[in-house]
XYZ file of C-alpha atoms in Angstrom:
347
model
C 71.436 -3.492 -25.026
C 69.687 -6.687 -23.984
C 69.186 -5.319 -20.452
C 67.722 -2.127 -21.864
C 65.128 -4.151 -23.826
C 64.206 -6.041 -20.707
C 63.751 -2.783 -18.803
C 61.619 -1.382 -21.611
C 59.517 -4.542 -21.622
C 59.046 -4.365 -17.871
C 58.090 -0.709 -18.133
C 55.626 -1.484 -20.922
C 54.050 -4.294 -18.908
C 53.881 -1.952 -15.953
C 52.079 0.652 -18.040
C 49.636 -1.957 -19.311
C 48.993 -3.199 -15.775
C 48.611 0.358 -14.515
C 46.248 1.189 -17.375
C 44.220 -1.944 -16.710
C 44.159 -1.209 -12.989
C 43.107 2.363 -13.682
C 40.400 1.145 -16.031
C 39.241 -1.346 -13.407
C 39.190 1.293 -10.675
C 37.312 3.683 -12.932
C 34.655 1.103 -13.807
C 34.411 -0.292 -10.309
C 34.386 2.969 -8.358
C 34.013 6.081 -10.505
C 32.015 5.318 -13.669
C 28.227 5.869 -13.556
C 26.496 2.514 -13.075
C 22.769 3.241 -12.897
C 20.252 1.805 -15.331
C 17.002 3.690 -14.725
C 15.441 6.757 -16.328
C 13.990 8.489 -13.245
C 16.079 10.936 -11.250
C 16.275 8.501 -8.354
C 15.277 5.050 -7.167
C 14.871 3.543 -3.703
C 15.748 0.250 -2.091
C 14.397 -1.049 1.204
C 16.590 -3.099 3.521
C 15.053 -4.973 6.448
C 17.067 -5.789 9.565
C 17.133 -9.496 8.657
C 18.009 -9.040 4.980
C 21.168 -10.548 3.505
C 23.349 -9.124 0.758
C 21.536 -11.466 -1.626
C 18.256 -9.722 -0.804
C 19.806 -6.308 -1.449
C 21.431 -7.551 -4.662
C 18.046 -8.722 -5.957
C 16.715 -5.178 -5.633
C 19.824 -3.686 -7.258
C 20.041 -5.987 -10.270
C 17.498 -4.131 -12.392
C 18.772 -0.726 -11.224
C 22.450 -1.184 -12.197
C 24.203 -1.654 -15.554
C 26.918 -3.941 -14.179
C 26.015 -5.842 -11.023
C 29.260 -7.858 -11.073
C 31.406 -4.747 -10.775
C 29.192 -3.611 -7.924
C 29.592 -6.986 -6.205
C 33.367 -6.719 -6.352
C 33.452 -3.270 -4.784
C 30.806 -4.171 -2.211
C 32.968 -7.103 -1.151
C 36.083 -4.953 -1.038
C 34.346 -2.274 1.075
C 32.880 -4.975 3.352
C 29.320 -3.880 2.614
C 28.270 -7.477 1.911
C 28.721 -8.343 5.590
C 27.780 -4.997 7.108
C 24.304 -4.091 5.839
C 22.261 -1.241 7.306
C 18.470 -1.394 7.552
C 16.394 1.433 6.121
C 15.142 3.149 2.995
C 17.959 4.346 0.768
C 18.107 6.497 -2.347
C 20.143 5.820 -5.487
C 20.411 8.819 -7.788
C 20.722 8.581 -11.532
C 24.386 8.605 -12.640
C 25.796 7.443 -9.304
C 28.958 5.353 -9.294
C 29.271 2.090 -7.399
C 31.228 3.898 -4.696
C 28.522 6.555 -4.367
C 25.804 3.902 -4.247
C 27.528 1.921 -1.510
C 28.112 5.060 0.536
C 24.444 5.996 0.124
C 22.936 2.626 1.055
C 25.340 2.267 3.928
C 24.620 5.538 5.739
C 21.923 7.675 4.092
C 18.693 6.305 5.610
C 15.906 8.432 4.087
C 12.768 9.032 6.220
C 9.297 8.655 4.747
C 5.989 10.337 5.482
C 3.267 8.021 6.725
C -0.361 8.939 7.225
C -3.479 7.414 8.735
C -7.054 8.398 9.535
C -10.499 6.899 10.052
C -9.175 3.593 11.376
C -11.869 1.709 13.282
C -9.601 -0.258 15.608
C -6.034 -0.832 16.754
C -5.928 -3.877 14.472
C -6.888 -1.886 11.388
C -4.491 0.896 12.331
C -1.684 -1.656 12.627
C -2.553 -2.960 9.181
C -2.445 0.558 7.762
C 0.944 1.285 9.349
C 2.483 -2.059 8.358
C 1.796 -1.177 4.716
C 3.994 1.916 5.105
C 6.923 0.801 7.299
C 8.868 -2.445 7.724
C 7.158 -3.575 10.945
C 4.465 -6.241 10.503
C 0.929 -5.775 11.813
C 1.165 -8.572 14.397
C 4.201 -6.978 16.047
C 2.565 -3.558 15.921
C -0.616 -4.828 17.596
C 1.452 -6.483 20.333
C 3.366 -3.257 21.006
C 0.281 -1.028 20.867
C -1.765 -3.196 23.256
C 1.032 -4.096 25.672
C -0.463 -3.942 29.178
C 2.669 -2.518 30.788
C 2.900 0.270 28.232
C -0.805 1.114 28.442
C -0.766 1.271 32.213
C 2.369 3.433 32.305
C 0.956 5.875 29.753
C -2.514 6.095 31.296
C -4.529 4.128 28.743
C -6.715 1.040 28.744
C -7.345 -1.264 25.793
C -10.731 0.439 25.236
C -9.098 3.878 24.995
C -5.760 2.943 23.359
C -6.924 3.975 19.885
C -7.281 7.540 21.157
C -3.510 7.822 21.512
C -3.100 7.909 17.728
C -3.938 11.348 16.373
C -4.724 11.062 12.641
C -2.224 13.053 10.594
C 0.955 12.682 8.526
C 4.221 11.947 10.308
C 7.845 11.448 9.315
C 9.399 8.099 10.254
C 12.321 5.970 9.216
C 11.075 2.977 7.227
C 12.839 0.561 9.581
C 11.238 2.009 12.739
C 10.433 -0.769 15.225
C 6.869 -1.400 16.470
C 7.854 -0.050 19.889
C 9.552 2.930 18.267
C 6.375 3.754 16.334
C 4.205 3.401 19.427
C 6.483 5.499 21.633
C 6.741 8.249 19.035
C 2.955 8.396 18.728
C 2.655 8.810 22.506
C 4.926 11.864 22.224
C 2.767 13.207 19.391
C -0.355 12.621 21.486
C 1.102 14.535 24.433
C 2.140 17.365 22.103
C -1.368 17.482 20.620
C -2.822 17.784 24.104
C -1.196 21.112 24.763
C -2.092 23.527 27.528
C -4.920 25.074 25.544
C -6.687 21.784 24.775
C -6.193 20.494 28.313
C -7.697 23.703 29.699
C -10.708 23.419 27.389
C -11.304 19.797 28.364
C -11.201 20.730 32.035
C -13.558 23.654 31.460
C -16.220 21.394 29.919
C -15.770 18.733 32.599
C -14.291 15.962 30.454
C -11.033 14.029 30.608
C -8.854 13.505 27.549
C -10.224 9.983 27.131
C -13.802 11.222 27.379
C -13.154 13.922 24.794
C -11.699 11.331 22.422
C -14.595 8.933 23.029
C -17.228 11.586 22.381
C -15.282 12.806 19.335
C -15.318 9.269 17.928
C -19.111 9.213 18.158
C -19.423 12.635 16.540
C -17.056 11.602 13.760
C -19.247 8.591 13.021
C -22.375 10.751 13.111
C -21.072 13.328 10.639
C -17.978 13.898 8.528
C -19.052 17.521 8.019
C -16.682 19.670 10.073
C -19.118 22.581 9.828
C -21.847 20.814 11.842
C -19.723 18.694 14.180
C -19.657 21.430 16.901
C -23.466 21.558 16.816
C -23.738 17.775 17.199
C -21.214 17.987 20.031
C -23.486 20.592 21.646
C -26.443 18.190 21.472
C -24.501 15.482 23.272
C -23.128 17.884 25.856
C -26.706 19.060 26.537
C -27.784 15.435 27.056
C -24.855 14.754 29.380
C -25.654 17.873 31.373
C -29.274 16.855 32.052
C -28.522 13.157 32.540
C -30.210 12.063 29.324
C -28.779 8.964 27.596
C -26.695 9.824 24.541
C -28.837 7.544 22.319
C -26.121 7.576 19.662
C -26.844 5.204 16.778
C -23.129 4.710 15.913
C -22.587 3.128 19.325
C -25.331 0.589 18.539
C -23.557 -0.342 15.325
C -20.293 -0.706 17.211
C -21.948 -2.958 19.786
C -23.561 -5.054 17.051
C -20.302 -5.534 15.171
C -18.823 -7.206 18.257
C -21.382 -10.009 17.908
C -20.797 -13.089 15.690
C -24.059 -12.664 13.766
C -22.981 -9.254 12.509
C -19.497 -10.314 11.397
C -18.744 -9.200 7.823
C -22.007 -7.247 7.601
C -22.743 -3.561 7.123
C -25.600 -1.999 9.079
C -27.149 0.710 6.934
C -30.256 1.220 9.031
C -30.426 1.098 12.818
C -33.454 -0.868 13.976
C -35.210 -1.313 17.314
C -33.581 -4.734 17.762
C -30.188 -3.028 17.833
C -31.339 -0.979 20.794
C -31.802 -4.219 22.760
C -28.176 -5.350 22.415
C -26.657 -5.805 25.858
C -23.361 -3.955 25.723
C -21.647 -1.134 27.641
C -21.514 0.600 24.253
C -25.310 0.665 23.951
C -25.954 4.317 24.767
C -29.718 3.768 24.636
C -29.525 1.377 27.601
C -26.638 3.022 29.446
C -26.342 6.641 30.534
C -23.151 8.601 29.960
C -20.265 7.909 27.656
C -19.288 4.374 26.597
C -16.022 2.943 27.990
C -13.931 3.800 24.962
C -13.690 4.950 21.372
C -15.820 3.391 18.651
C -13.500 4.618 15.886
C -10.638 7.022 15.273
C -11.956 10.608 15.206
C -10.617 13.293 12.909
C -8.982 16.295 14.536
C -12.018 18.335 13.488
C -14.256 16.133 15.656
C -11.890 16.422 18.624
C -11.870 20.194 18.307
C -15.653 20.133 17.905
C -15.999 18.632 21.376
C -13.588 21.108 22.928
C -15.348 24.008 21.208
C -18.891 22.644 21.113
C -21.703 24.960 20.050
C -23.845 26.174 22.921
C -27.531 25.933 22.040
C -30.799 24.349 23.221
C -30.997 21.456 20.764
C -31.487 17.978 22.242
C -32.092 16.026 19.051
C -30.873 15.641 15.492
C -31.754 13.391 12.561
C -30.195 12.831 9.157
C -31.453 15.243 6.524
C -33.110 13.340 3.671
C -32.957 16.412 1.419
C -29.308 17.195 2.130
C -27.529 13.913 2.587
C -24.513 14.027 4.867
C -26.061 16.746 6.997
C -28.642 16.763 9.801
C -31.787 18.526 11.003
C -31.740 19.688 14.628
C -34.670 19.935 17.020
C -35.317 21.294 20.498
C -38.396 19.164 21.141
C -39.098 15.457 20.765
C -42.184 16.228 18.685
C -40.149 18.114 16.072
C -37.453 15.467 16.153
C -40.011 12.742 15.419
C -41.127 14.656 12.344
C -37.528 14.904 11.138
C -36.786 11.271 11.952
C -39.880 9.962 10.135
C -38.924 11.953 7.057
C -35.535 10.259 6.967
C -37.029 6.819 7.675
C -39.343 7.267 4.679
C -36.322 8.151 2.563
C -34.503 4.976 3.645
C -37.556 2.880 2.839
C -37.846 4.491 -0.587
C -34.270 3.460 -1.287
C -34.909 -0.126 -0.227
C -32.624 0.232 2.792
C -34.245 -1.958 5.408
C -31.335 -3.181 7.531
């Protein structure tokens, strides 16, 4: 009788232990443990992060961080982190969360356009992926890479075609750079290469001229006509006389640092620089900004006409008036100069 009671007691204790263990397993592994109202949340894990860094992000997303800690330790996640961007869906259990942040690296879409330099592009990219701007600049301007891929520092910006791209958040600076070279080579397909050859320009020259056109006009509808003006000037050996190149040259000088040139003056035409297309014939040595795809296509499909000049249209801002003769151009230019003066824009 006494033995039977002992057996019953042992069995009862066993049931209690089993129930407790089952309850623990349920709470630790199976029970929902999210504490946010949206359908999903994201955490970002850098390659140098520790479990403490990850835990800090998780604390406000989970109901019971201690239970999560225990399972993370048991599943060895605390010492085996994976870098990337990871999703946590509403209602996930601790086990589901660990499985997700261990192996389900979610790509993101990054975008860029209108960047004026490699440095500004690096800053734009570093705001969207884990790589910092200093490391990106170093990778993008690496002499060995540029030489192997056919670029110089003056033309390197042309390798980055403005668009949206899918990347993993933890992509390295070199990984970003190398992927963009592949995108550049894909962009320059057989059709575009054939068009560049037909108009007598290299890829770099197309990109350089496109950068000037992009700075002249953001209107895709008139970019091919502006491209035609410049191609006419190149054909007859006339200097490009592109005002955006004067601004670019000026901005390289200390006295123009942190300034905005709203009106090109005669003194700007005297700046000694290979980018001064009033002093120097032909195209400058590299891009002055990142051109939109519309400007690149405008060069490759430039409008064939007899215009040699264009001036900003004071009555339709953002657009231009075109002229075949210098006399007509001077009329158009004076009209716009009067407009600038009326607005108090003197420099």
